[in-house]
Short mmCIF file of C-alpha atoms and ligand atoms in Angstrom, two decimals:
data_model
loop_
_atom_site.label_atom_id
_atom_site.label_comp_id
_atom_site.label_asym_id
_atom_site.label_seq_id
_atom_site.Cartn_x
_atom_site.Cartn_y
_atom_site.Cartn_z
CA UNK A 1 152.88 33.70 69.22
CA UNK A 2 154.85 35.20 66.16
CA UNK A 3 153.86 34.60 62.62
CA UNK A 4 157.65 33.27 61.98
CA UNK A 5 158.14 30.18 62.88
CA UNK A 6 161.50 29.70 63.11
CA UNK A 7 161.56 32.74 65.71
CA UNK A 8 158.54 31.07 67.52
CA UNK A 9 160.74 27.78 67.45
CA UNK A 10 163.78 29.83 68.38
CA UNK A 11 161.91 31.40 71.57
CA UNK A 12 160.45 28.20 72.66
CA UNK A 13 163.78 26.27 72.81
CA UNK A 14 165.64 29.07 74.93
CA UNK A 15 162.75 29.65 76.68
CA UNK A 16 162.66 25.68 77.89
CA UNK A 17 163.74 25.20 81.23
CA UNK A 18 162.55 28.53 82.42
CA UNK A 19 158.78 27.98 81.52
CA UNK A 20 159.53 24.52 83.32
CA UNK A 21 160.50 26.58 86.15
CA UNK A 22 157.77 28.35 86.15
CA UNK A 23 155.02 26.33 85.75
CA UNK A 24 156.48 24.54 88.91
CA UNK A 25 157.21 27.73 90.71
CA UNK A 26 160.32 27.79 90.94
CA UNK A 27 161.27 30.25 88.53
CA UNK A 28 162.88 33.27 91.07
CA UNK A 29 164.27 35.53 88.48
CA UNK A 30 161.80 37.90 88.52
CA UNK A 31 162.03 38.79 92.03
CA UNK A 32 161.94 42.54 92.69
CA UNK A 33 163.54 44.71 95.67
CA UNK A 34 160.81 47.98 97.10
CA UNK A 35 164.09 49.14 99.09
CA UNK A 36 166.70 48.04 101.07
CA UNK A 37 167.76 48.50 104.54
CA UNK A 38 170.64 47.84 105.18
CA UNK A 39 171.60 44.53 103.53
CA UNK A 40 168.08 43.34 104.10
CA UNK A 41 165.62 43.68 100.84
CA UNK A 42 161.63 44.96 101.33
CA UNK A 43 160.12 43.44 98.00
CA UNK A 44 156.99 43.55 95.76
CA UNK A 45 155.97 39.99 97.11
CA UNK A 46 155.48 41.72 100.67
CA UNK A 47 158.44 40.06 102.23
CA UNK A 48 161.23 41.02 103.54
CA UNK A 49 164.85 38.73 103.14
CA UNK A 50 168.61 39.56 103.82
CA UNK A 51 170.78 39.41 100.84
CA UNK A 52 173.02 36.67 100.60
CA UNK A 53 174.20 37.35 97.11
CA UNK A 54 175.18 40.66 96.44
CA UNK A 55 177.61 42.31 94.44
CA UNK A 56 178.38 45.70 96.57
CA UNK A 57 181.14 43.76 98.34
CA UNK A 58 181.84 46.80 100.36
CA UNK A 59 178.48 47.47 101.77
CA UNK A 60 178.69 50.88 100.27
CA UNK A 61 175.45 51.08 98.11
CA UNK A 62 173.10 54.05 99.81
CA UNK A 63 176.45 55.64 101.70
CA UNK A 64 175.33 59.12 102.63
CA UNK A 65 178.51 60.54 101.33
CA UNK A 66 177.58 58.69 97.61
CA UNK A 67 174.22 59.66 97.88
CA UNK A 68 175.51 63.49 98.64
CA UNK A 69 178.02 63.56 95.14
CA UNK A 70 175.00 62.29 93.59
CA UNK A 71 172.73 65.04 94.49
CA UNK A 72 175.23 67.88 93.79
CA UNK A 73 176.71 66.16 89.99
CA UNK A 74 173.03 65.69 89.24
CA UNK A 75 172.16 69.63 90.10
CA UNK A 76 175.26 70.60 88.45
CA UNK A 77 174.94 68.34 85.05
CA UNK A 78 171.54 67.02 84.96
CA UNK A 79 170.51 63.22 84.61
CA UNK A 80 172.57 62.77 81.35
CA UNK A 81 175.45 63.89 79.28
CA UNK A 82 175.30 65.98 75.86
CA UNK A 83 176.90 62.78 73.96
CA UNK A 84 179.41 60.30 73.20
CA UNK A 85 182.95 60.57 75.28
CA UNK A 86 184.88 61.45 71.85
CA UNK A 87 182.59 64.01 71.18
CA UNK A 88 180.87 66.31 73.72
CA UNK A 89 180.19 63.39 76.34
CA UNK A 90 183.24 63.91 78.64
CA UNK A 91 182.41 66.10 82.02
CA UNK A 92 185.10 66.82 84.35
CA UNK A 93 183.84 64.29 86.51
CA UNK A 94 185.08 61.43 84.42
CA UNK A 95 188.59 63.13 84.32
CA UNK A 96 188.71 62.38 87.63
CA UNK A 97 187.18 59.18 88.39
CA UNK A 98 190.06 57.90 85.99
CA UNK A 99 192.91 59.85 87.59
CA UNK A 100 191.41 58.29 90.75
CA UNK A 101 191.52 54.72 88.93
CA UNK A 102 194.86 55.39 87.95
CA UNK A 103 196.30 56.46 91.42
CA UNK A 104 194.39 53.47 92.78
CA UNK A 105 195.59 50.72 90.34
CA UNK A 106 199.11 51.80 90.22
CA UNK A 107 198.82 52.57 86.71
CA UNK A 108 199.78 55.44 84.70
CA UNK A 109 196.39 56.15 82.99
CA UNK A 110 193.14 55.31 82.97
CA UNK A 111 189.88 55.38 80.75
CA UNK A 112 186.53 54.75 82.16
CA UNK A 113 183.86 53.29 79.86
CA UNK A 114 179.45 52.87 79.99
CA UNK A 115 179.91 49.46 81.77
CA UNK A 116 182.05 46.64 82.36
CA UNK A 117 180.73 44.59 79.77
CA UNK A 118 181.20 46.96 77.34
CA UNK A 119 184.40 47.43 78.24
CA UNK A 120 185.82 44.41 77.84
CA UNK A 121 183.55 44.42 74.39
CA UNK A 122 185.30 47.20 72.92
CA UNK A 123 188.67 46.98 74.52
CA UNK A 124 189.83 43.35 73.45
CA UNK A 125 189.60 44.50 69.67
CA UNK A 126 191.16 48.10 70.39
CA UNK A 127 194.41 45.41 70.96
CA UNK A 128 194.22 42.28 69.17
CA UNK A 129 193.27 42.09 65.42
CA UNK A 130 192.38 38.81 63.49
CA UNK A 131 195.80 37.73 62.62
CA UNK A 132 196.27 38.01 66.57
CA UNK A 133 195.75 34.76 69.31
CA UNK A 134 193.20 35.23 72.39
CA UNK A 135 194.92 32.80 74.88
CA UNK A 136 192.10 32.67 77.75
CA UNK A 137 190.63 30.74 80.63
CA UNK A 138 188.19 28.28 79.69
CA UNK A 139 185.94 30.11 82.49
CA UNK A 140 186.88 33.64 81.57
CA UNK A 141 183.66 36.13 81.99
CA UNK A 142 181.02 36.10 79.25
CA UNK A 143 181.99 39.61 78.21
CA UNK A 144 185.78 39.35 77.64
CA UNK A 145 184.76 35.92 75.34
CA UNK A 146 182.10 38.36 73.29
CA UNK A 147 185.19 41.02 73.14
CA UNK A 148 187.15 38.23 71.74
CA UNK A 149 184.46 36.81 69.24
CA UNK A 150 184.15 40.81 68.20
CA UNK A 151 187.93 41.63 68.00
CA UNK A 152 187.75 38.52 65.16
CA UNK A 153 191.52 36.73 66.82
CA UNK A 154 191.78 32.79 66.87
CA UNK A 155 190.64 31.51 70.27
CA UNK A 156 192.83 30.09 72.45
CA UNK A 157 191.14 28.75 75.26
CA UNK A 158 192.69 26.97 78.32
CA UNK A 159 191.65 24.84 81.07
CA UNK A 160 190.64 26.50 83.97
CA UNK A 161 193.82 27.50 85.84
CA UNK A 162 195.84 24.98 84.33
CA UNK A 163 199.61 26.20 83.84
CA UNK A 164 200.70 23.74 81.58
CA UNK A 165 198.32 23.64 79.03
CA UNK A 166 198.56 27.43 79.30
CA UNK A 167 201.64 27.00 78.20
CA UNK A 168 201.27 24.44 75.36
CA UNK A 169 198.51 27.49 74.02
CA UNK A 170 201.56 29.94 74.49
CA UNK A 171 204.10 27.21 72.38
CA UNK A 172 201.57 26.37 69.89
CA UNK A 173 200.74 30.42 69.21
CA UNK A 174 204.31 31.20 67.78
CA UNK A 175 204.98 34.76 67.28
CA UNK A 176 201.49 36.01 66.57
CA UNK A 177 200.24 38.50 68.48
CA UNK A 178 199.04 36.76 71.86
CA UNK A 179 196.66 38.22 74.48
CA UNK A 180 196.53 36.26 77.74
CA UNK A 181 193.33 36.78 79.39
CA UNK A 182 191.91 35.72 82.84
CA UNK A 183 189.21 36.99 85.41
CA UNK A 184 190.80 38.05 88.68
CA UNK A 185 188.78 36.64 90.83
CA UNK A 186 186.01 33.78 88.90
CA UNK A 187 182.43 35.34 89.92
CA UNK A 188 181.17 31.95 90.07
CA UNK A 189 184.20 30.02 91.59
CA UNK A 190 185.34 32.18 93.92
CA UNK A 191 189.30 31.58 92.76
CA UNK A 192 191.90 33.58 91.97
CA UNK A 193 193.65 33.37 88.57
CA UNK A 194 197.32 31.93 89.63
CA UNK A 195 198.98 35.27 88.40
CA UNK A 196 202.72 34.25 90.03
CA UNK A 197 202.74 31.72 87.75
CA UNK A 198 200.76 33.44 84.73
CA UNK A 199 202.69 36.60 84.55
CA UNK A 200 206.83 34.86 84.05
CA UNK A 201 204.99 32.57 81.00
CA UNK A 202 203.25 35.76 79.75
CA UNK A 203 206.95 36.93 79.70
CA UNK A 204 208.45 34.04 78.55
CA UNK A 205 206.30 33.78 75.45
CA UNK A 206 206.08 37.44 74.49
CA UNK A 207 202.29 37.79 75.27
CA UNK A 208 200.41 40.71 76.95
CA UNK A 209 198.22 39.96 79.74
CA UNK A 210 194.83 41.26 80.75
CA UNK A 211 192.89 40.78 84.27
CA UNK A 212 189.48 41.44 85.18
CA UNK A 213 189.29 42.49 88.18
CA UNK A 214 185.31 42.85 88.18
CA UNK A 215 185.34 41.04 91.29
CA UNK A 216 188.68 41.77 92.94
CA UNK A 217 189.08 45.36 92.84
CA UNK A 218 187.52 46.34 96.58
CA UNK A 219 187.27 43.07 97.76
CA UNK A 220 190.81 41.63 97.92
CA UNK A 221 194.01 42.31 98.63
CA UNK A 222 194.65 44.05 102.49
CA UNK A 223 193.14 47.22 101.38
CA UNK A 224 191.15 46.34 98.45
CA UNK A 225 193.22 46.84 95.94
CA UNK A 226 192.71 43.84 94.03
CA UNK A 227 195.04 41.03 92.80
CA UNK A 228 198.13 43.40 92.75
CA UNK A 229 197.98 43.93 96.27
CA UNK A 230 196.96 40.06 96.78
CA UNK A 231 199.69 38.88 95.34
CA UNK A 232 202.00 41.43 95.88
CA UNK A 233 202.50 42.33 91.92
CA UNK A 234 205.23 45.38 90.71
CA UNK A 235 202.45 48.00 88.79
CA UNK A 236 203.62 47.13 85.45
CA UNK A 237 203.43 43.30 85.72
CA UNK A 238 199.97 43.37 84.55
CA UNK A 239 199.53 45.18 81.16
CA UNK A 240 195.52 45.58 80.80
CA UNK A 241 194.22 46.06 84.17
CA UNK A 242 190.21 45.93 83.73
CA UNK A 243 187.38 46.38 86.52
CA UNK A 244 183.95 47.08 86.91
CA UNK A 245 182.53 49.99 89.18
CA UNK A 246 178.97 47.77 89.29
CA UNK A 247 179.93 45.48 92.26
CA UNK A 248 182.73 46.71 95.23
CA UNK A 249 182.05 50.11 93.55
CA UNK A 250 178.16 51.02 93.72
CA UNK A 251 177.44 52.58 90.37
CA UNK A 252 177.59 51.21 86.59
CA UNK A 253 180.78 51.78 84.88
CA UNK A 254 183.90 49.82 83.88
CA UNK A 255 187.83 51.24 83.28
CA UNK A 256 190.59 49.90 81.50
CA UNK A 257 193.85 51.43 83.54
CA UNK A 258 197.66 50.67 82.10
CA UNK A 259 200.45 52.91 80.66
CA UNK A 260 199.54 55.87 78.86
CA UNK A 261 199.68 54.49 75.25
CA UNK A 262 197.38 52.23 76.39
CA UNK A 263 194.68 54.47 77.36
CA UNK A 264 195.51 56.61 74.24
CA UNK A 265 194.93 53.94 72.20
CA UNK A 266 191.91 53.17 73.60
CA UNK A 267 190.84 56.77 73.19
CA UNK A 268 191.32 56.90 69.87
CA UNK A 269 190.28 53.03 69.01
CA UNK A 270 188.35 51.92 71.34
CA UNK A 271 184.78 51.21 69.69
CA UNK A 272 182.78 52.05 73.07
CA UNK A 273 184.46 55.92 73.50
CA UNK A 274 183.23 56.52 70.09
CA UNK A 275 179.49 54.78 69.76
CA UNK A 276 177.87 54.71 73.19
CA UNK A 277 176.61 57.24 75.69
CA UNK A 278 179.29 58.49 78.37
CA UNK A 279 178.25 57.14 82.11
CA UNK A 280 175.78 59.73 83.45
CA UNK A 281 177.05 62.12 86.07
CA UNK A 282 175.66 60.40 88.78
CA UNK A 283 176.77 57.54 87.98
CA UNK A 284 180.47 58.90 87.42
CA UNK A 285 180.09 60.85 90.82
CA UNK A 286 178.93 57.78 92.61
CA UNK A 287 181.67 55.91 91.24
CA UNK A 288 184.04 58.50 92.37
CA UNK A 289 182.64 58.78 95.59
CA UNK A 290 183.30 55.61 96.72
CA UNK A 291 186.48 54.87 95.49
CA UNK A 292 187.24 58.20 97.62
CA UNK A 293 185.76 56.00 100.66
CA UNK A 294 187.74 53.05 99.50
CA UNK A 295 191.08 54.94 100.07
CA UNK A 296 189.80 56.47 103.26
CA UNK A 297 188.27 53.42 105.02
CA UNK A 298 190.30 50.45 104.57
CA UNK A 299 188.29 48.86 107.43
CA UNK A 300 185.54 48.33 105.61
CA UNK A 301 187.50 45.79 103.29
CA UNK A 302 188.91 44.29 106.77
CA UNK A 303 185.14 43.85 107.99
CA UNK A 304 184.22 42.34 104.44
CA UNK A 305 187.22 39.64 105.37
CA UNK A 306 186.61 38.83 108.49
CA UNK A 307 182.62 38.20 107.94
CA UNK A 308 183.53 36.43 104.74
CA UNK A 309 186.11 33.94 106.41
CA UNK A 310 183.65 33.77 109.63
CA UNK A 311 180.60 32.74 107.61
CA UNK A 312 182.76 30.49 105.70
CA UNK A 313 184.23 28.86 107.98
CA UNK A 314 180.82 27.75 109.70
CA UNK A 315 179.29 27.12 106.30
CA UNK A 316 181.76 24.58 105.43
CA UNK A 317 181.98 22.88 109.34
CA UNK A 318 178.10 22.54 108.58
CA UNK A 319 179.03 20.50 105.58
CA UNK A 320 178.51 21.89 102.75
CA UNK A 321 181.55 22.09 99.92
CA UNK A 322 182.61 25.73 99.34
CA UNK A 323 185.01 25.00 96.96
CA UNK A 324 187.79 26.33 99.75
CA UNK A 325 186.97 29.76 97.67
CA UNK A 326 189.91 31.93 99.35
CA UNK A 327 187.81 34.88 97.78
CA UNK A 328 184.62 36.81 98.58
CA UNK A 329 182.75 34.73 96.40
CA UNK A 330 181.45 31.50 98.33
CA UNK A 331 180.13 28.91 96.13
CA UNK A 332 178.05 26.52 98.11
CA UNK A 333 177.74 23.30 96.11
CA UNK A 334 174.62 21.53 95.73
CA UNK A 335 175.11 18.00 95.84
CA UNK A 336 172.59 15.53 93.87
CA UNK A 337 171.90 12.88 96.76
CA UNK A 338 171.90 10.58 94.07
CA UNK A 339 173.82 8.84 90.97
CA UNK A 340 173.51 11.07 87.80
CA UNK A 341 174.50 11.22 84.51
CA UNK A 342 174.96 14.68 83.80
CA UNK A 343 175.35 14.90 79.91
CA UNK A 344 171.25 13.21 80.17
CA UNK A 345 169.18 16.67 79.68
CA UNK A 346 166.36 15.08 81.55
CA UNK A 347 169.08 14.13 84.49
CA UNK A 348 170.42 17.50 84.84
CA UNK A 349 167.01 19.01 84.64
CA UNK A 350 165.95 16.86 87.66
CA UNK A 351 169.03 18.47 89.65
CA UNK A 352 168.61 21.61 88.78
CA UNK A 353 164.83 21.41 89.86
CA UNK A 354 165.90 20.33 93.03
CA UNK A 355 168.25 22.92 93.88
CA UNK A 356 165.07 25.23 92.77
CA UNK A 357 163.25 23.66 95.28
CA UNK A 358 165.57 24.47 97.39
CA UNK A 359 166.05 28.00 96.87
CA UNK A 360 162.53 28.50 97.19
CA UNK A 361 162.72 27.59 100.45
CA UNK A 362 165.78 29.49 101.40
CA UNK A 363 163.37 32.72 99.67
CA UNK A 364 160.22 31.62 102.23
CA UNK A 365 162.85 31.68 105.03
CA UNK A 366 164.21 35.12 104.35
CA UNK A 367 167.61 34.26 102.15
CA UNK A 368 167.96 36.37 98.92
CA UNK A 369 169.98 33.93 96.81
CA UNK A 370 169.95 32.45 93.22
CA UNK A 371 170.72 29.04 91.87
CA UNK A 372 173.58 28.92 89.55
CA UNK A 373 173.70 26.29 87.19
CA UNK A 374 174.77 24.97 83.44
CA UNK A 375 175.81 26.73 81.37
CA UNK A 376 176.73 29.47 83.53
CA UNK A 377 178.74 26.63 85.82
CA UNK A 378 179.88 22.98 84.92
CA UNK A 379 177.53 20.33 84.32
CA UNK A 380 177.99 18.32 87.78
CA UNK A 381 178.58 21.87 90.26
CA UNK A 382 175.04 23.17 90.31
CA UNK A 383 175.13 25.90 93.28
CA UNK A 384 174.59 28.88 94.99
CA UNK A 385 176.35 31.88 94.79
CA UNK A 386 176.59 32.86 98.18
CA UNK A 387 178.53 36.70 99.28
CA UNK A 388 179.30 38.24 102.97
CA UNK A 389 179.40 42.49 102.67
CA UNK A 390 181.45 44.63 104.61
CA UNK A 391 177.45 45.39 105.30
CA UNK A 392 176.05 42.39 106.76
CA UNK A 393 176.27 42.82 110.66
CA UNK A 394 177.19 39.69 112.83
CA UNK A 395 173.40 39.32 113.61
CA UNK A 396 172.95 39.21 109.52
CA UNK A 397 175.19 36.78 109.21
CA UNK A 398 174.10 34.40 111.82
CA UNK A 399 170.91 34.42 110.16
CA UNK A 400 171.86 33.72 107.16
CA UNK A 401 173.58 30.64 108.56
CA UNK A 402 170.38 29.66 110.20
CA UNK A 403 168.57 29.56 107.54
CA UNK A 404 171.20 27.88 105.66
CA UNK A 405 171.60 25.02 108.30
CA UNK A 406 168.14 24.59 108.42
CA UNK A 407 167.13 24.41 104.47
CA UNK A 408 170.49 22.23 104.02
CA UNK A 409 169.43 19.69 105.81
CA UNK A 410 165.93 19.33 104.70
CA UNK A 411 167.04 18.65 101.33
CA UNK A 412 169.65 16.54 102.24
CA UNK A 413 172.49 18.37 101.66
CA UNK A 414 174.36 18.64 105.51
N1 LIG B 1 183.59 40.87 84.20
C1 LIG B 1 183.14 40.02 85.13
C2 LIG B 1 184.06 38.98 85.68
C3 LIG B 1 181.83 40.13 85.60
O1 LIG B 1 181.37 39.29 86.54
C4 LIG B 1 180.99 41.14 85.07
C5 LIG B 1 179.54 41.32 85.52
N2 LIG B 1 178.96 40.37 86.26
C6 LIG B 1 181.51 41.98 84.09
C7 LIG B 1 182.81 41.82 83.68
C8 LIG B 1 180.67 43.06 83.49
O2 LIG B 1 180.65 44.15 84.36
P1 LIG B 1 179.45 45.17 84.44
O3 LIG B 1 178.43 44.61 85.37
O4 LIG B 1 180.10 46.41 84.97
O5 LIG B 1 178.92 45.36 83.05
#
């Protein structure tokens, strides 16, 4: 209990629906991994449950060869670096993990930042000032919308995908300075931003585009290279190419790659190279590492699609609506089983305590997964996040499709 109120006030109004949670037991956030083995998690509640909603798309976290740079950049540098990148931060390691980003995103430079979200917090500014537009999906990741509330440009937001009322945002802007910026692949949707279409209006209305490819990089594309690859884009098409190295990649990081002005004036601008800690050498070696495995094992990103369309495939003949994600993200949506108003609070509490109860169950039946739900996804599309890795073996996957038939249609969903 503070002594300010309004902070007391503040707390217990965020803190709402997760002490309802938990007084019911159903709050799962706190849930801790002991180790992992394989894609299967030992935790501190003495069970043991396969992950169903990881990030490490590519299976790679605990490769030998990862683990191996670790050890030797960690020897060589110790656990931390003398300062900020401007200033005496930089090792020779992060050199080349963004030559390596460069070769791999077709792009003439790149510059590797602390983490994706600060990335896309200090990069959006180092581009786009306040008399400048940010023209962006309505669904665009939490971080590029805090880069855009920090770079101080009018907001511009856009339906979800739509093309035409991207446009009308384009017409309306005029000749400001416009940024177009879209997620890759949506983390909670599982689509893919429309880029074919995106890119000619970009052109047509004189705006730069930026991607995040936090969740595309390493997972699509025939050999993980992302949307380019997907989609079959020329390397300058897209003119801020952004991804994270926290997800495909095993480490903590995020890059910004593009032409070499680009990364210069990022270098010299860009609010994160100057005030924040460069990424430790592990982390830059383990980052390095596994793009290295990446380029050398493209069958791991073939194994990641064919357990990904597999599980889908029986996921959605069970009966349950994936969204027809064409991604590595598989949303499953939870569906109500009954009429609701979802702009009642007490309503959409009611759901969202059901697909707790849920989830619970999937945790006491050995699934690792999370329920999603407003604000991080609309209103009526309470879910789960579900993921296949290049990691999960056939066996994994069958299980997790047990368990998911089984929970499913206890609570009425299949
Ligand atoms: N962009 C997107 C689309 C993300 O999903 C995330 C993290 N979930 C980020 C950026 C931030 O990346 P990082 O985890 O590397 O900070």
């Amino acid at each position: 209990m503070y002594n300010n109120s309004y902070l007391q006030t503040h707390l217990n109004k965020c803190n709402f629906m997760f002490k309802k949670f938990g007084e019911m037991g159903l709050d799962t956030s706190g849930l801790a991994a002991k180790g992992f083995d394989g894609m299967w998690a030992h935790m501190e509640d003495g069970k043991k449950r396969l992950l169903l909603t990881s990030y490490s798309y590519l299976g790679l976290n605990g490769h030998p060869r990862i683990e191996e740079a670790v050890r030797k950049a960690t020897e060589k540098f110790g656990t931390g670096t003398n300062g900020v990148r401007c200033l005496t931060g930089t090792l020779d390691l992060h050199n080349e993990l963004e030559h390596k980003i460069a070769r791999l995103t077709n792009s003439e430079d790149a510059v590797v930042f602390s983490s994706g979200y600060l990335t896309n917090c200090s990069a959006i500014s180092a581009f786009l000032g306040k008399d400048g537009i940010a023209v962006y999906d309505q669904y665009a990741h939490r971080s590029l919308q805090d880069g855009i509330k920090i770079s101080g440009a009018v907001r511009a937001p856009f339906h979800h995908n739509d093309m035409d009322d991207l446009e009308q945002c384009l017409r309306k802007a005029g000749d400001a300075a416009k940024l177009v910026i879209v997620d890759g692949v949506y983390s909670m949707e599982g689509d893919i931003a429309p880029l074919p279409q995106i890119i000619p209006l970009c052109r047509k209305y004189n705006a730069a585009i930026m991607v995040d490819e936090a969740h595309s990089i390493g997972a699509i594309g025939k050999t993980g290279r992302g949307v380019q690859e997907h989609f079959g884009l020329a390397p300058h098409d897209i003119d801020i190419k952004m991804g994270s190295l926290s997800k495909a990649v095993p480490s903590i990081g995020g890059y910004i790659a593009g032409s070499k002005d680009l990364c210069f004036t990022l270098r010299k601008g860009g609010s994160s190279w100057w005030f924040t800690g460069a990424s430790s050498p592990a982390d830059t070696a383990s980052a390095l590492a596994a793009l290295e495995i990446l380029e050398n094992e493209p069958e791991r990103v073939a194994r990641l699609h064919e357990g990904t369309a597999r599980y889908k495939n029986e996921v959605e003949a069970m009966g349950f609506n994936t969204l027809n994600s064409p991604s590595t993200v598989i949303p499953v949506i939870f569906k109500p089983g009954r009429d609701v108003d979802f702009n009642d609070t007490m309503q959409l509490a009611g759901v969202i305590i059901d697909l707790g109860r849920m989830v619970s169950d999937l945790l006491e039946e050995g699934l690792w997964v999370m329920p999603i739900f407003y604000p991080a996804v609309p209103k009526e599309s309470s879910r789960l996040r579900t993921t296949i890795t290049a990691g999960h073996t056939d066996s994994d996957i069958d299980f997790a499709l047990s368990v998911l038939r089984k929970v499913g249609k206890k609570h009425g969903q299949i």
